[in-house]
Amino acid sequence: MASPVLPAWSSIIIVLVALAAVPPPCCRAEFTVVVPDTSSAAALVHAPQTGFSDRARTDPAEQRAVQEVMAATGNGWAWGIPDVCRGRWHGIECVPDRHDVYHVVSLAFGALSDDTAFPACDAATATLSPAVLALPHLRSLFFYRCFTGNPQPIAALLGRLGPASFRSLVLRQNGHVGPIPAELGNLRALRVLDLHGNQLTAAVPATLQSLTHLRMLDLSYNRLDGPVPRFEFQRLSILDLSHNALQGGVPWSLGQCRALLKIDLSQNRLTGTIPDALGELSELMLLDLSHNALSGPIPAALSRLASLQSLILSDNRMQFSTVPDGFFAGLKALTTLVLSGMGLAGTIPESIGELGELRVLRLDNNQFTGVIPASFRRLERASELRVDGNRLVGPIPFGKEMMWRLGKKLRVGGNEGLCYDTKQEGLEGVVALAGVADCDSVRSRTTQHLVWSNATVVSRRGGVVATVTSSAAGPVSRNAGGTRVETAWLLVFVCLHLAWFVAL
């Protein structure tokens, strides 16, 4: 439906970033960018309107231009509309001037949902008509799945849309091919550039550095290569370059984009370390650098991101890097922490258990050692917890209520040293304990093994077999080469293991 009535707040552009191909919910977040439009053409009236006056009409040149654009998308029925701004259809927004002449400021096409009745496109034949350039007041252009049956490059002519007034260009999942046209860098007033889900290739053009007013840049799910541009946009809130083939490092200049709420560079081919400069982004809510080839360690500067809600660094091979115990003490807002498959070593930081808002925790497929921190019992809001595929030992610290609540979302397998306490009642049938031994049987097996080891230790040296007993003043055996085999280490080994089991 046309929008002849324009309340004072309707000049706000609201863009919802909702990826069509959504990965697991823990690894994505949705953000709404609200951009005030304060520099519109002075000729237009922005006060609340009460409706069309009898003499109000759409500008005749813009009427023809809209009908041509509509016809090019397969909506030839628009030729029958006597006045496009006074017509009753979604997808067009108009604003009057002081002479009651209405001007088109926004066009939208594509069946976004059943509840959003923008004009659908004929995907097999739809094209973008050059008549769009005859709309001098146009601020926003939106096409969704319009050219999928007729793949075509993004038209360079879009770079000629009102450089001082055009605000938002959204071309989502249209099947666009070829490079991003350098001409888009001419749109100096652009706030939103969304080219998500096409088949765009080549590098991100350097001309986009000129778009200093950008609030949102989404080039995700394409085939772009080359480096991540060194953006320094002071107003940029959303940066999503995920699911491409970008190379090189994460630019330190992103630390200068102080308004950033979301950075998603996942599923690329990025190398090098994570720059400390990202720790300066005090407003950042989501940081996803997963599925790259970044190296460690995880910079301590990230522990300063007090607003961070989602930290996703999985599948970057940071072999044997450790995470300091107090790293998470300042990240109280975290709801999602994903550090899977990174080769992290050392003990699991106790400070993770202090994250009271945490819903999703994935530490699986690393090389963590030691025990599961007892503080994890306090993760009362957790809906998924994975520590499987590590080298953890000792009893599982979770109570039966927590284990039943998490169900299949609790995974502890692949840690041969883990066990559960049979003294806890009600654990029968807990899925997470499948394949996990009870601590009593582990004590029994280990004690038997120690007794056996204590009785006989066989050392082979140069083909000569020497038997070593474990008495405190036990004899020392020499092999053919005269090598002395001491037995004191065995007593220490036995004492440490027995002490550990007594403490269980």
PDB file of C-alpha atoms in Angstrom, residues 14 49 59 78 182 219 264 280 297 314 355 406 438 471:
ATOM      1  CA  ILE A  14      14.678   0.383  10.216  1.00  0.00           C
ATOM      2  CA  GLN A  49      -0.006  14.404   7.240  1.00  0.00           C
ATOM      3  CA  ASP A  59       4.629  14.103  -9.867  1.00  0.00           C
ATOM      4  CA  ALA A  78       0.962  -0.874 -12.539  1.00  0.00           C
ATOM      5  CA  ALA A 182      32.923   0.528  -8.014  1.00  0.00           C
ATOM      6  CA  LEU A 219      28.205  -8.546   1.997  1.00  0.00           C
ATOM      7  CA  ASP A 264      30.957 -11.261  11.639  1.00  0.00           C
ATOM      8  CA  GLU A 280      38.470  -0.828  22.144  1.00  0.00           C
ATOM      9  CA  PRO A 297      46.709 -16.637  21.575  1.00  0.00           C
ATOM     10  CA  SER A 314      35.631 -21.860  16.920  1.00  0.00           C
ATOM     11  CA  LEU A 355      28.886 -15.785  33.663  1.00  0.00           C
ATOM     12  CA  LEU A 406      20.228 -29.900  29.669  1.00  0.00           C
ATOM     13  CA  ASP A 438      30.933 -44.181  37.711  1.00  0.00           C
ATOM     14  CA  SER A 471      60.041 -51.242  48.600  1.00  0.00           C
TER      15      SER A 471
END
